Every structure is written in C-alpha cells, then in structure tokens.
Coordinates of C-alpha atoms in Angstrom, one line a residue:
M118 CA 50.6 -33.5 27.1
R119 CA 52.3 -33.9 30.5
S120 CA 55.7 -33.3 28.8
T121 CA 54.4 -30.1 27.3
F122 CA 53.0 -28.9 30.6
S123 CA 56.4 -29.6 32.4
I124 CA 58.2 -27.6 29.8
I125 CA 55.9 -24.7 30.2
L126 CA 56.1 -24.9 34.0
L127 CA 59.9 -24.9 33.8
A128 CA 60.0 -22.0 31.5
L129 CA 57.7 -20.0 33.8
T130 CA 59.9 -20.9 36.8
L131 CA 63.0 -19.7 35.0
V132 CA 61.3 -16.4 34.1
V133 CA 60.3 -15.8 37.7
V134 CA 63.8 -16.6 38.9
F135 CA 65.3 -14.3 36.4
Q136 CA 62.9 -11.5 37.3
V137 CA 63.6 -11.9 41.0
R138 CA 67.3 -11.8 40.4
A139 CA 66.9 -8.8 38.1
L140 CA 64.9 -7.0 40.7
S141 CA 67.2 -7.9 43.6
R142 CA 70.0 -5.6 44.6
P143 CA 73.3 -5.7 46.5
Q144 CA 72.7 -6.0 50.2
I145 CA 75.0 -4.0 52.5
K146 CA 74.9 -4.4 56.3
L147 CA 76.9 -2.6 59.1
Q148 CA 77.2 -3.9 62.7
L149 CA 78.9 -2.3 65.7
D150 CA 80.1 -4.1 68.8
D151 CA 78.4 -1.5 71.0
S152 CA 76.3 1.7 70.9
V153 CA 78.4 3.8 73.4
Y154 CA 82.1 4.3 73.3
V155 CA 84.6 6.3 75.4
L156 CA 86.8 8.9 73.8
R157 CA 89.6 7.4 71.7
E158 CA 88.2 3.9 72.2
P159 CA 88.4 1.8 68.9
I160 CA 85.0 1.5 67.3
W161 CA 84.9 -1.9 65.6
I162 CA 82.5 -2.2 62.7
L163 CA 81.6 -5.3 60.6
A164 CA 80.8 -4.5 57.0
T165 CA 79.1 -7.1 54.9
L166 CA 78.3 -6.9 51.2
K167 CA 76.2 -9.6 49.5
N168 CA 75.4 -9.6 45.8
D169 CA 71.7 -10.5 45.5
S170 CA 71.5 -9.2 41.9
S171 CA 72.0 -11.0 38.6
V172 CA 74.8 -8.6 37.6
L173 CA 78.4 -9.3 38.4
L174 CA 79.8 -6.8 40.8
R175 CA 83.3 -5.5 40.6
C176 CA 84.1 -3.7 43.7
G177 CA 86.7 -3.2 46.4
M178 CA 86.8 -3.0 50.2
Y179 CA 90.1 -1.3 50.9
R180 CA 91.4 1.5 52.9
Y181 CA 92.6 3.8 50.2
E182 CA 90.4 3.0 47.3
G183 CA 87.2 1.0 46.7
D184 CA 83.6 1.2 45.7
L185 CA 82.2 0.4 49.1
R186 CA 82.4 3.5 51.2
L187 CA 81.3 4.9 54.5
K188 CA 79.5 8.1 55.3
L189 CA 79.6 9.4 58.9
T190 CA 77.4 12.2 60.2
N191 CA 77.1 13.9 63.6
T192 CA 74.2 15.7 65.1
A193 CA 75.6 19.1 64.0
G194 CA 75.1 18.0 60.4
D195 CA 78.8 17.6 59.7
T196 CA 79.6 14.8 57.2
F197 CA 82.8 12.8 56.9
S198 CA 83.2 10.6 53.9
Y199 CA 85.9 7.9 53.3
S200 CA 86.4 5.7 50.3
G201 CA 87.2 2.3 51.8
V202 CA 85.6 0.3 54.6
F203 CA 88.6 -1.3 56.2
V204 CA 92.3 -1.9 56.1
D205 CA 93.3 -5.2 54.6
A206 CA 96.6 -5.4 52.7
A207 CA 96.1 -9.1 52.3
R208 CA 93.2 -8.8 49.8
P209 CA 93.2 -7.5 46.2
R210 CA 91.8 -4.1 45.8
E211 CA 89.0 -5.2 43.5
Q212 CA 87.0 -8.4 43.5
T213 CA 84.2 -9.9 41.4
L214 CA 81.1 -11.0 43.2
G215 CA 78.6 -13.3 41.4
F216 CA 75.0 -14.0 42.5
G217 CA 75.0 -15.0 46.2
D218 CA 78.7 -14.1 46.7
E219 CA 79.6 -12.2 49.9
L220 CA 82.4 -10.0 51.2
A221 CA 82.6 -9.4 55.0
K222 CA 85.2 -7.6 57.0
R223 CA 85.7 -6.3 60.5
G224 CA 87.6 -3.1 60.8
D225 CA 88.2 -0.1 63.0
L226 CA 86.0 2.9 62.3
F227 CA 88.0 5.5 64.2
D228 CA 91.1 5.0 62.0
F229 CA 89.0 6.2 59.0
Y230 CA 87.5 9.2 60.7
G231 CA 90.1 10.2 63.2
V232 CA 91.0 13.8 63.9
S233 CA 94.7 14.3 64.4
D234 CA 95.9 16.6 67.2
Q235 CA 99.5 15.8 68.0
G236 CA 101.5 12.7 67.0
A237 CA 101.0 9.9 64.5
F238 CA 98.5 8.0 66.6
M239 CA 96.3 10.9 67.8
K240 CA 93.1 10.0 66.1
F241 CA 89.7 10.0 67.7
L242 CA 86.1 11.2 67.3
P243 CA 85.1 13.9 69.8
P244 CA 82.2 13.2 72.2
G245 CA 78.8 13.3 70.5
D246 CA 76.2 11.3 68.7
Y247 CA 76.9 9.9 65.3
T248 CA 75.3 8.0 62.4
V249 CA 77.2 5.8 60.0
R250 CA 76.0 4.2 56.8
A251 CA 77.8 2.3 54.0
Y252 CA 77.1 2.7 50.4
L253 CA 78.1 1.0 47.2
H254 CA 78.8 3.4 44.3
L255 CA 79.3 1.3 41.1
K256 CA 81.1 2.6 38.1
A257 CA 77.9 2.4 36.1
G258 CA 76.4 5.0 38.5
N259 CA 74.2 2.8 40.6
L260 CA 74.1 3.7 44.3
Y261 CA 73.0 1.4 47.1
W262 CA 72.9 2.2 50.8
S263 CA 72.9 0.2 54.1
D264 CA 70.6 1.0 56.9
P265 CA 72.0 3.7 59.3
V266 CA 73.7 2.7 62.5
N267 CA 73.8 5.1 65.5
F268 CA 76.4 5.3 68.2
R269 CA 77.6 7.8 70.9
V270 CA 81.1 8.8 72.0
V271 CA 81.4 10.0 75.7
E272 CA 84.1 11.2 78.0
P273 CA 85.9 8.5 79.9
I274 CA 85.5 8.3 83.7
G275 CA 87.1 6.3 86.5
V276 CA 89.5 3.5 85.3
D277 CA 88.8 4.4 81.7
R278 CA 90.0 8.0 82.4
S279 CA 93.2 6.6 83.9
Q280 CA 93.9 4.5 80.9
H281 CA 93.0 7.4 78.5
D282 CA 95.4 9.8 80.3
S283 CA 98.2 7.2 80.2
L284 CA 97.7 6.9 76.4
V285 CA 97.9 10.6 76.0
E286 CA 101.1 10.6 78.0
A287 CA 102.5 7.8 75.9
R288 CA 101.7 9.7 72.7
K289 CA 103.5 12.7 74.1
A290 CA 106.6 10.6 74.8
Y291 CA 106.3 9.2 71.2
G292 CA 106.4 12.8 69.9
E293 CA 109.5 13.4 71.9
R294 CA 111.0 10.1 70.7
N295 CA 111.3 9.0 74.3
W296 CA 111.1 5.3 73.5
D297 CA 111.9 4.0 76.9
K298 CA 109.0 5.9 78.4
C299 CA 106.7 4.7 75.6
D300 CA 107.5 1.1 76.3
Q301 CA 107.1 1.5 80.1
I302 CA 103.6 3.0 79.7
Y303 CA 102.4 0.6 77.0
D304 CA 103.7 -2.5 78.9
K305 CA 102.1 -1.3 82.1
L306 CA 98.7 -0.8 80.4
I307 CA 98.9 -4.2 78.7
D308 CA 99.6 -5.9 82.0
R309 CA 97.1 -4.0 84.1
F310 CA 94.2 -3.8 81.7
P311 CA 94.3 -6.7 79.3
D312 CA 90.6 -6.6 78.7
G313 CA 90.0 -2.8 79.1
R314 CA 88.2 -0.6 76.7
Y315 CA 91.5 0.6 75.3
S316 CA 93.3 -2.8 75.1
D317 CA 93.1 -3.0 71.3
L318 CA 94.4 0.6 71.0
V319 CA 97.2 0.0 73.4
L320 CA 98.3 -3.1 71.6
Y321 CA 98.2 -1.3 68.2
E322 CA 100.1 1.7 69.3
S323 CA 102.7 -0.3 71.2
A324 CA 103.4 -2.6 68.2
M325 CA 103.5 0.3 65.7
T326 CA 105.8 2.2 67.9
M327 CA 108.2 -0.7 67.9
L328 CA 107.8 -1.1 64.2
Y329 CA 108.5 2.5 63.5
R330 CA 111.9 2.3 65.2
R331 CA 112.9 -0.5 62.7
E332 CA 115.2 -2.1 65.3
D333 CA 115.7 -5.8 65.1
V334 CA 115.6 -6.1 68.9
Y335 CA 111.9 -5.4 68.8
E336 CA 111.0 -8.0 66.2
A337 CA 110.9 -10.9 68.7
K338 CA 108.7 -8.9 71.0
M339 CA 106.3 -8.1 68.2
I340 CA 106.1 -11.8 67.2
Q341 CA 105.4 -12.7 70.8
L342 CA 102.5 -10.2 70.7
F343 CA 101.0 -11.9 67.7
H344 CA 101.0 -15.2 69.6
S345 CA 99.7 -13.8 72.9
Y346 CA 97.0 -11.7 71.3
N347 CA 95.9 -13.7 68.3
E348 CA 92.3 -12.4 68.4
S349 CA 93.2 -8.7 68.7
I350 CA 93.6 -5.7 66.4
L351 CA 97.1 -6.9 65.7
A352 CA 95.8 -9.4 63.1
E353 CA 94.3 -6.8 60.9
E354 CA 96.2 -3.6 61.6
V355 CA 99.8 -4.6 62.5
L356 CA 100.6 -8.0 61.0
P357 CA 100.4 -6.8 57.3
N358 CA 102.8 -3.9 58.2
F359 CA 105.2 -6.3 59.9
V360 CA 105.2 -8.5 56.9
R361 CA 106.0 -5.6 54.7
H362 CA 108.8 -4.6 57.1
L363 CA 110.4 -8.1 56.6
L364 CA 109.8 -8.0 52.8
G365 CA 111.4 -4.5 52.6
R366 CA 114.5 -6.0 54.3
K367 CA 114.7 -8.8 51.7
R368 CA 113.6 -11.4 54.3
A369 CA 110.7 -13.0 52.4
D370 CA 111.5 -16.4 53.7
E371 CA 111.1 -15.2 57.3
A372 CA 107.8 -13.6 56.5
V373 CA 106.5 -16.8 54.9
R374 CA 107.6 -18.9 57.9
L375 CA 106.0 -16.5 60.3
L376 CA 102.7 -16.6 58.4
Q377 CA 102.8 -20.3 58.1
T378 CA 103.4 -20.7 61.8
L379 CA 100.5 -18.4 62.8
E380 CA 98.2 -20.1 60.4
R381 CA 99.1 -23.5 61.7
V382 CA 99.0 -22.7 65.4
Y383 CA 95.8 -20.4 65.3
P384 CA 93.8 -21.6 62.3
A385 CA 90.4 -20.4 63.7
S386 CA 91.7 -17.1 65.1
C387 CA 91.9 -13.6 63.5
I388 CA 95.7 -13.9 63.2
G389 CA 95.4 -17.3 61.6
R390 CA 92.9 -16.2 59.0
S391 CA 94.9 -13.0 58.1
S392 CA 98.0 -15.1 57.8
K393 CA 96.3 -17.5 55.4
E394 CA 95.0 -14.7 53.2
M395 CA 98.4 -13.1 53.0
L396 CA 100.1 -16.4 52.1
N397 CA 97.6 -16.9 49.3
L398 CA 98.7 -13.6 47.8
M399 CA 102.5 -14.2 48.1

C-alpha cells in the first residue's frame, strides 16, 4: 500500500514539474552601469538570457546576427532596432540552451546605436531620454521581452567637456590621417584621465587607430595596453580584432602565445576570460 502511494506521489510530482517547466519561459534581463551618461560616453549593458522553459533554445548573441535583439526608443517615439546584443568574435553565433542554462554578456550599447557624423569612430546617441529592451525572437515565432531600462544622455560639462572636445579633435586628426597628432591626444587623455568617463572610449579608439595602420611598430604598444588595462573595453572590443590581425598575417603561433599569456597572467579578469574563450575556439 505504501509502495503504491509512493508511486502515485512520484507521478504527481513529475506531472507538476513538467507543467511548471512547460509554463515557464526564457528570462531576459538587462542592466546598465548608470542611469545618466554624458555625450559619447560608452554605455555598458549586461544582457542575460536564461532558459527556464522545457524547450531547447537555439539562439545567438552576436553583433551581426542572432535571435536576441535590442530595441531602443527615445521620447520622440523614434525606434532603433539591432539584431545582436554584443560584439564577441570568440563565441559561436548560435548556441543551444537547455533547461536552466544561461548566457550572459557585457557589451557597449552605443556601438550598436551610434549615429555617424565624420570618421570611423564618430558614434554616439544625442542628448535625450531613452528606453532599451531586449527581446528573444525564436524561429518558431515565439517572442519574449525583458523589462524596460531607462537612461538619459546629457551634454558634458567641466572636465568631461574638456575630454569630449579632445576626442573630437583626435577624430578630426584621424580623418586627416595625422597619426602623430592622434597618438599625442590619446596618450595625453590616457595619462591624465585614467578613470574618466571617456577612459574606455579613449582606450578603444587609441588601440583601433594603431590597428588600422597595420604597422608592426604599434603591435608591442597594443600588447602593453592589454596588460595595463586588462579589465577594460579592450578585452571585448579590441583583442579579437588584434588576434584576427595576427591570423591574417599567418602568425597564428603568436596569437596563441599572446592569448595563453593573457589567460595565465589575468585568469579572473575580462582579458583573461576573453583569451580563454578564443583559445577554446582555435
């Protein structure tokens, strides 16, 4: 009798668990580092996708294609959509998530919704109030949304304005291919404002300017930046491009040694984790 009761109880438990899983749905969450940003300041966003459903999810979180997408709206009602939550050349474009599996990535929002004016790096959101949401659009047609996250972009003042104007000057020099002036401005900003609002952007533009020139003399300087700023934007935005630069020059051994070194020296940092992910795919 007790055995029969136990079997019935187990069966009922399994039914309840199955129903809960079937009624559950993918959970999407967005987090920003702040609620107010100055003009052209990088807007870092953490996107998390957790599969709480009983169905296997095949989705991507990639810059140029993917099922997890962002929708940005301003107070004027203008909407900007982008398919892809973050840049990450180290991950496959599509992954399978079982029950309880999770994807999480921190990326730079302004790079997805930037408005170009002049030059390759002239991307920004104009001052105003914005709302961003993430949504998962599965191939079967199901649509799931995150809660909205609000933020504001304002004009820089004081020290922020000084850094902003220097960045505009550097971008003008970039457009003129005045590399010496670019280096002088970026080096000065890195030295004077290592923790400023624009520090990530300065590092990114300085590194990408060096990479664009494809001159070996700048490679050592870029590698030093990876070591000096191992918790910065360089890990996500620049390191994959630098590795591709080495691979394109048939220098795969150097790329592997660099990634192995960064992973070993900074195992818990952004640069170390990115290096490990890229090594796993090489």
